[in-house]
PDB file of N, CA and C in Angstrom:
ATOM      1  N   UNK A   1      37.563 182.430  -6.124  1.00 61.00           N
ATOM      2  CA  UNK A   1      37.468 181.320  -5.198  1.00 61.00           C
ATOM      3  C   UNK A   1      38.847 181.001  -4.629  1.00 61.00           C
ATOM      4  N   UNK A   2      39.866 180.992  -5.452  1.00 72.00           N
ATOM      5  CA  UNK A   2      41.205 180.654  -4.979  1.00 72.00           C
ATOM      6  C   UNK A   2      41.771 181.728  -4.065  1.00 72.00           C
ATOM      7  N   UNK A   3      41.327 182.964  -4.219  1.00 76.00           N
ATOM      8  CA  UNK A   3      41.854 184.054  -3.401  1.00 76.00           C
ATOM      9  C   UNK A   3      41.192 184.117  -2.024  1.00 76.00           C
ATOM     10  N   UNK A   4      40.072 183.467  -1.852  1.00 78.00           N
ATOM     11  CA  UNK A   4      39.334 183.548  -0.595  1.00 78.00           C
ATOM     12  C   UNK A   4      40.159 183.147   0.630  1.00 78.00           C
ATOM     13  N   UNK A   5      40.885 182.035   0.606  1.00 80.00           N
ATOM     14  CA  UNK A   5      41.686 181.685   1.786  1.00 80.00           C
ATOM     15  C   UNK A   5      42.822 182.675   2.060  1.00 80.00           C
ATOM     16  N   UNK A   6      43.252 183.390   1.026  1.00 80.00           N
ATOM     17  CA  UNK A   6      44.349 184.332   1.196  1.00 80.00           C
ATOM     18  C   UNK A   6      43.886 185.608   1.885  1.00 80.00           C
ATOM     19  N   UNK A   7      42.671 186.039   1.597  1.00 83.00           N
ATOM     20  CA  UNK A   7      42.215 187.348   2.071  1.00 83.00           C
ATOM     21  C   UNK A   7      41.242 187.288   3.230  1.00 83.00           C
ATOM     22  N   UNK A   8      40.868 186.117   3.693  1.00 85.00           N
ATOM     23  CA  UNK A   8      39.938 186.004   4.807  1.00 85.00           C
ATOM     24  C   UNK A   8      40.604 185.325   5.998  1.00 85.00           C
ATOM     25  N   UNK A   9      40.027 185.550   7.139  1.00 85.00           N
ATOM     26  CA  UNK A   9      40.519 184.915   8.348  1.00 85.00           C
ATOM     27  C   UNK A   9      41.412 185.816   9.180  1.00 85.00           C
ATOM     28  N   UNK A  10      41.721 185.337  10.355  1.00 88.00           N
ATOM     29  CA  UNK A  10      42.509 186.104  11.325  1.00 88.00           C
ATOM     30  C   UNK A  10      43.917 186.393  10.818  1.00 88.00           C
ATOM     31  N   UNK A  11      44.555 185.380  10.209  1.00 84.00           N
ATOM     32  CA  UNK A  11      45.925 185.554   9.692  1.00 84.00           C
ATOM     33  C   UNK A  11      45.978 186.667   8.643  1.00 84.00           C
ATOM     34  N   UNK A  12      45.029 186.660   7.735  1.00 84.00           N
ATOM     35  CA  UNK A  12      45.010 187.678   6.676  1.00 84.00           C
ATOM     36  C   UNK A  12      44.770 189.062   7.262  1.00 84.00           C
ATOM     37  N   UNK A  13      43.842 189.158   8.205  1.00 85.00           N
ATOM     38  CA  UNK A  13      43.544 190.459   8.810  1.00 85.00           C
ATOM     39  C   UNK A  13      44.742 191.025   9.563  1.00 85.00           C
ATOM     40  N   UNK A  14      45.547 190.154  10.135  1.00 88.00           N
ATOM     41  CA  UNK A  14      46.713 190.615  10.898  1.00 88.00           C
ATOM     42  C   UNK A  14      47.905 190.947  10.005  1.00 88.00           C
ATOM     43  N   UNK A  15      48.070 190.231   8.897  1.00 88.00           N
ATOM     44  CA  UNK A  15      49.294 190.346   8.103  1.00 88.00           C
ATOM     45  C   UNK A  15      49.164 191.070   6.763  1.00 88.00           C
ATOM     46  N   UNK A  16      47.957 191.197   6.245  1.00 87.00           N
ATOM     47  CA  UNK A  16      47.768 191.840   4.941  1.00 87.00           C
ATOM     48  C   UNK A  16      46.931 193.093   5.133  1.00 87.00           C
ATOM     49  N   UNK A  17      47.419 194.248   4.703  1.00 91.00           N
ATOM     50  CA  UNK A  17      46.644 195.474   4.850  1.00 91.00           C
ATOM     51  C   UNK A  17      45.287 195.378   4.133  1.00 91.00           C
ATOM     52  N   UNK A  18      44.304 196.058   4.715  1.00 90.00           N
ATOM     53  CA  UNK A  18      42.946 195.985   4.173  1.00 90.00           C
ATOM     54  C   UNK A  18      42.847 196.380   2.700  1.00 90.00           C
ATOM     55  N   UNK A  19      43.507 197.474   2.251  1.00 92.00           N
ATOM     56  CA  UNK A  19      43.403 197.813   0.820  1.00 92.00           C
ATOM     57  C   UNK A  19      43.946 196.707  -0.100  1.00 92.00           C
ATOM     58  N   UNK A  20      44.989 196.021   0.343  1.00 91.00           N
ATOM     59  CA  UNK A  20      45.554 194.931  -0.463  1.00 91.00           C
ATOM     60  C   UNK A  20      44.568 193.759  -0.516  1.00 91.00           C
ATOM     61  N   UNK A  21      43.962 193.435   0.625  1.00 88.00           N
ATOM     62  CA  UNK A  21      42.981 192.344   0.646  1.00 88.00           C
ATOM     63  C   UNK A  21      41.803 192.651  -0.260  1.00 88.00           C
ATOM     64  N   UNK A  22      41.342 193.908  -0.240  1.00 89.00           N
ATOM     65  CA  UNK A  22      40.219 194.287  -1.101  1.00 89.00           C
ATOM     66  C   UNK A  22      40.630 194.242  -2.574  1.00 89.00           C
ATOM     67  N   UNK A  23      41.831 194.660  -2.881  1.00 90.00           N
ATOM     68  CA  UNK A  23      42.306 194.626  -4.264  1.00 90.00           C
ATOM     69  C   UNK A  23      42.403 193.185  -4.771  1.00 90.00           C
ATOM     70  N   UNK A  24      42.887 192.285  -3.926  1.00 87.00           N
ATOM     71  CA  UNK A  24      42.978 190.872  -4.319  1.00 87.00           C
ATOM     72  C   UNK A  24      41.584 190.293  -4.541  1.00 87.00           C
ATOM     73  N   UNK A  25      40.643 190.624  -3.660  1.00 86.00           N
ATOM     74  CA  UNK A  25      39.268 190.142  -3.824  1.00 86.00           C
ATOM     75  C   UNK A  25      38.642 190.684  -5.102  1.00 86.00           C
ATOM     76  N   UNK A  26      38.873 191.974  -5.380  1.00 88.00           N
ATOM     77  CA  UNK A  26      38.324 192.583  -6.592  1.00 88.00           C
ATOM     78  C   UNK A  26      38.901 191.920  -7.835  1.00 88.00           C
ATOM     79  N   UNK A  27      40.206 191.730  -7.855  1.00 87.00           N
ATOM     80  CA  UNK A  27      40.864 191.130  -9.021  1.00 87.00           C
ATOM     81  C   UNK A  27      40.358 189.706  -9.242  1.00 87.00           C
ATOM     82  N   UNK A  28      40.168 188.969  -8.167  1.00 84.00           N
ATOM     83  CA  UNK A  28      39.670 187.605  -8.281  1.00 84.00           C
ATOM     84  C   UNK A  28      38.254 187.591  -8.850  1.00 84.00           C
ATOM     85  N   UNK A  29      37.412 188.482  -8.359  1.00 81.00           N
ATOM     86  CA  UNK A  29      36.045 188.566  -8.866  1.00 81.00           C
ATOM     87  C   UNK A  29      35.992 189.002 -10.316  1.00 81.00           C
ATOM     88  N   UNK A  30      36.854 189.948 -10.690  1.00 83.00           N
ATOM     89  CA  UNK A  30      36.895 190.408 -12.083  1.00 83.00           C
ATOM     90  C   UNK A  30      37.352 189.282 -13.003  1.00 83.00           C
ATOM     91  N   UNK A  31      38.355 188.529 -12.590  1.00 81.00           N
ATOM     92  CA  UNK A  31      38.816 187.399 -13.408  1.00 81.00           C
ATOM     93  C   UNK A  31      37.714 186.360 -13.583  1.00 81.00           C
ATOM     94  N   UNK A  32      36.994 186.056 -12.513  1.00 78.00           N
ATOM     95  CA  UNK A  32      35.913 185.077 -12.608  1.00 78.00           C
ATOM     96  C   UNK A  32      34.816 185.575 -13.541  1.00 78.00           C
ATOM     97  N   UNK A  33      34.456 186.848 -13.405  1.00 78.00           N
ATOM     98  CA  UNK A  33      33.402 187.407 -14.240  1.00 78.00           C
ATOM     99  C   UNK A  33      33.777 187.452 -15.708  1.00 78.00           C
ATOM    100  N   UNK A  34      34.981 187.870 -16.022  1.00 80.00           N
ATOM    101  CA  UNK A  34      35.417 187.923 -17.411  1.00 80.00           C
ATOM    102  C   UNK A  34      35.656 186.527 -17.975  1.00 80.00           C
ATOM    103  N   UNK A  35      36.184 185.648 -17.154  1.00 81.00           N
ATOM    104  CA  UNK A  35      36.399 184.270 -17.599  1.00 81.00           C
ATOM    105  C   UNK A  35      35.099 183.591 -17.972  1.00 81.00           C
ATOM    106  N   UNK A  36      34.045 183.883 -17.235  1.00 80.00           N
ATOM    107  CA  UNK A  36      32.729 183.322 -17.519  1.00 80.00           C
ATOM    108  C   UNK A  36      32.295 183.697 -18.932  1.00 80.00           C
ATOM    109  N   UNK A  37      32.493 184.963 -19.312  1.00 79.00           N
ATOM    110  CA  UNK A  37      32.120 185.409 -20.654  1.00 79.00           C
ATOM    111  C   UNK A  37      32.920 184.690 -21.730  1.00 79.00           C
ATOM    112  N   UNK A  38      34.221 184.574 -21.534  1.00 80.00           N
ATOM    113  CA  UNK A  38      35.069 183.966 -22.548  1.00 80.00           C
ATOM    114  C   UNK A  38      34.868 182.462 -22.668  1.00 80.00           C
ATOM    115  N   UNK A  39      34.306 181.839 -21.663  1.00 81.00           N
ATOM    116  CA  UNK A  39      34.004 180.408 -21.748  1.00 81.00           C
ATOM    117  C   UNK A  39      32.639 180.194 -22.398  1.00 81.00           C
ATOM    118  N   UNK A  40      31.633 180.929 -21.931  1.00 82.00           N
ATOM    119  CA  UNK A  40      30.275 180.653 -22.383  1.00 82.00           C
ATOM    120  C   UNK A  40      29.883 181.362 -23.674  1.00 82.00           C
ATOM    121  N   UNK A  41      30.549 182.414 -24.066  1.00 79.00           N
ATOM    122  CA  UNK A  41      30.243 183.059 -25.337  1.00 79.00           C
ATOM    123  C   UNK A  41      30.497 182.110 -26.518  1.00 79.00           C
ATOM    124  N   UNK A  42      31.659 181.472 -26.623  1.00 77.00           N
ATOM    125  CA  UNK A  42      31.852 180.521 -27.727  1.00 77.00           C
ATOM    126  C   UNK A  42      30.918 179.316 -27.647  1.00 77.00           C
ATOM    127  N   UNK A  43      30.649 178.841 -26.437  1.00 79.00           N
ATOM    128  CA  UNK A  43      29.752 177.691 -26.289  1.00 79.00           C
ATOM    129  C   UNK A  43      28.354 178.065 -26.777  1.00 79.00           C
ATOM    130  N   UNK A  44      27.884 179.236 -26.374  1.00 77.00           N
ATOM    131  CA  UNK A  44      26.563 179.689 -26.799  1.00 77.00           C
ATOM    132  C   UNK A  44      26.531 179.941 -28.304  1.00 77.00           C
ATOM    133  N   UNK A  45      27.559 180.536 -28.835  1.00 73.00           N
ATOM    134  CA  UNK A  45      27.626 180.797 -30.279  1.00 73.00           C
ATOM    135  C   UNK A  45      27.582 179.486 -31.059  1.00 73.00           C
ATOM    136  N   UNK A  46      28.282 178.495 -30.587  1.00 70.00           N
ATOM    137  CA  UNK A  46      28.291 177.203 -31.265  1.00 70.00           C
ATOM    138  C   UNK A  46      26.921 176.539 -31.169  1.00 70.00           C
ATOM    139  N   UNK A  47      26.242 176.724 -30.053  1.00 72.00           N
ATOM    140  CA  UNK A  47      24.922 176.130 -29.866  1.00 72.00           C
ATOM    141  C   UNK A  47      23.877 176.805 -30.758  1.00 72.00           C
ATOM    142  N   UNK A  48      23.985 178.118 -30.954  1.00 65.00           N
ATOM    143  CA  UNK A  48      23.018 178.861 -31.752  1.00 65.00           C
ATOM    144  C   UNK A  48      23.201 178.576 -33.240  1.00 65.00           C
ATOM    145  N   UNK A  49      24.442 178.547 -33.719  1.00 61.00           N
ATOM    146  CA  UNK A  49      24.720 178.338 -35.135  1.00 61.00           C
ATOM    147  C   UNK A  49      25.772 177.229 -35.311  1.00 61.00           C
ATOM    148  N   UNK A  50      25.390 175.986 -35.069  1.00 58.00           N
ATOM    149  CA  UNK A  50      26.402 174.924 -35.142  1.00 58.00           C
ATOM    150  C   UNK A  50      26.893 174.621 -36.548  1.00 58.00           C
ATOM    151  N   UNK A  51      26.103 174.890 -37.581  1.00 54.00           N
ATOM    152  CA  UNK A  51      26.500 174.534 -38.934  1.00 54.00           C
ATOM    153  C   UNK A  51      27.211 175.664 -39.670  1.00 54.00           C
ATOM    154  N   UNK A  52      27.096 176.871 -39.174  1.00 60.00           N
ATOM    155  CA  UNK A  52      27.708 178.018 -39.833  1.00 60.00           C
ATOM    156  C   UNK A  52      28.873 178.505 -38.980  1.00 60.00           C
ATOM    157  N   UNK A  53      30.096 178.273 -39.387  1.00 59.00           N
ATOM    158  CA  UNK A  53      31.238 178.671 -38.564  1.00 59.00           C
ATOM    159  C   UNK A  53      31.326 180.188 -38.410  1.00 59.00           C
ATOM    160  N   UNK A  54      31.559 180.614 -37.223  1.00 66.00           N
ATOM    161  CA  UNK A  54      31.782 182.028 -36.944  1.00 66.00           C
ATOM    162  C   UNK A  54      33.254 182.219 -36.584  1.00 66.00           C
ATOM    163  N   UNK A  55      33.622 183.431 -36.344  1.00 68.00           N
ATOM    164  CA  UNK A  55      35.010 183.700 -35.968  1.00 68.00           C
ATOM    165  C   UNK A  55      35.354 183.006 -34.657  1.00 68.00           C
ATOM    166  N   UNK A  56      34.413 183.004 -33.711  1.00 67.00           N
ATOM    167  CA  UNK A  56      34.679 182.360 -32.413  1.00 67.00           C
ATOM    168  C   UNK A  56      34.811 180.852 -32.593  1.00 67.00           C
ATOM    169  N   UNK A  57      33.907 180.253 -33.376  1.00 69.00           N
ATOM    170  CA  UNK A  57      33.980 178.813 -33.609  1.00 69.00           C
ATOM    171  C   UNK A  57      35.273 178.464 -34.342  1.00 69.00           C
ATOM    172  N   UNK A  58      35.641 179.281 -35.302  1.00 70.00           N
ATOM    173  CA  UNK A  58      36.870 179.050 -36.052  1.00 70.00           C
ATOM    174  C   UNK A  58      38.086 179.086 -35.126  1.00 70.00           C
ATOM    175  N   UNK A  59      38.100 180.051 -34.198  1.00 68.00           N
ATOM    176  CA  UNK A  59      39.212 180.136 -33.254  1.00 68.00           C
ATOM    177  C   UNK A  59      39.239 178.922 -32.342  1.00 68.00           C
ATOM    178  N   UNK A  60      38.061 178.442 -31.937  1.00 69.00           N
ATOM    179  CA  UNK A  60      38.014 177.249 -31.095  1.00 69.00           C
ATOM    180  C   UNK A  60      38.555 176.040 -31.831  1.00 69.00           C
ATOM    181  N   UNK A  61      38.201 175.917 -33.116  1.00 71.00           N
ATOM    182  CA  UNK A  61      38.680 174.780 -33.898  1.00 71.00           C
ATOM    183  C   UNK A  61      40.195 174.840 -34.102  1.00 71.00           C
ATOM    184  N   UNK A  62      40.724 176.053 -34.333  1.00 70.00           N
ATOM    185  CA  UNK A  62      42.169 176.195 -34.503  1.00 70.00           C
ATOM    186  C   UNK A  62      42.910 175.881 -33.203  1.00 70.00           C
ATOM    187  N   UNK A  63      42.320 176.266 -32.087  1.00 66.00           N
ATOM    188  CA  UNK A  63      42.970 176.035 -30.796  1.00 66.00           C
ATOM    189  C   UNK A  63      43.017 174.545 -30.462  1.00 66.00           C
ATOM    190  N   UNK A  64      42.046 173.798 -30.946  1.00 63.00           N
ATOM    191  CA  UNK A  64      41.979 172.367 -30.624  1.00 63.00           C
ATOM    192  C   UNK A  64      42.742 171.497 -31.601  1.00 63.00           C
ATOM    193  N   UNK A  65      43.263 172.062 -32.674  1.00 56.00           N
ATOM    194  CA  UNK A  65      43.952 171.223 -33.654  1.00 56.00           C
ATOM    195  C   UNK A  65      45.429 171.120 -33.377  1.00 56.00           C
TER     196      UNK A  65
END
């Protein structure tokens, strides 16, 4: 989402080569996709087994202390 203004529009088309714009878009999409997993995997794990600590839950607790 943050990369969209950088790689779209007339200014970007004139000043940034197409392969670079595509690489920035790809990297942004990959970060969003991987970030989604790392956010929702611990949340889902905690929701499924809230009373039994797992490695992910343990890491979340250590990060918050």
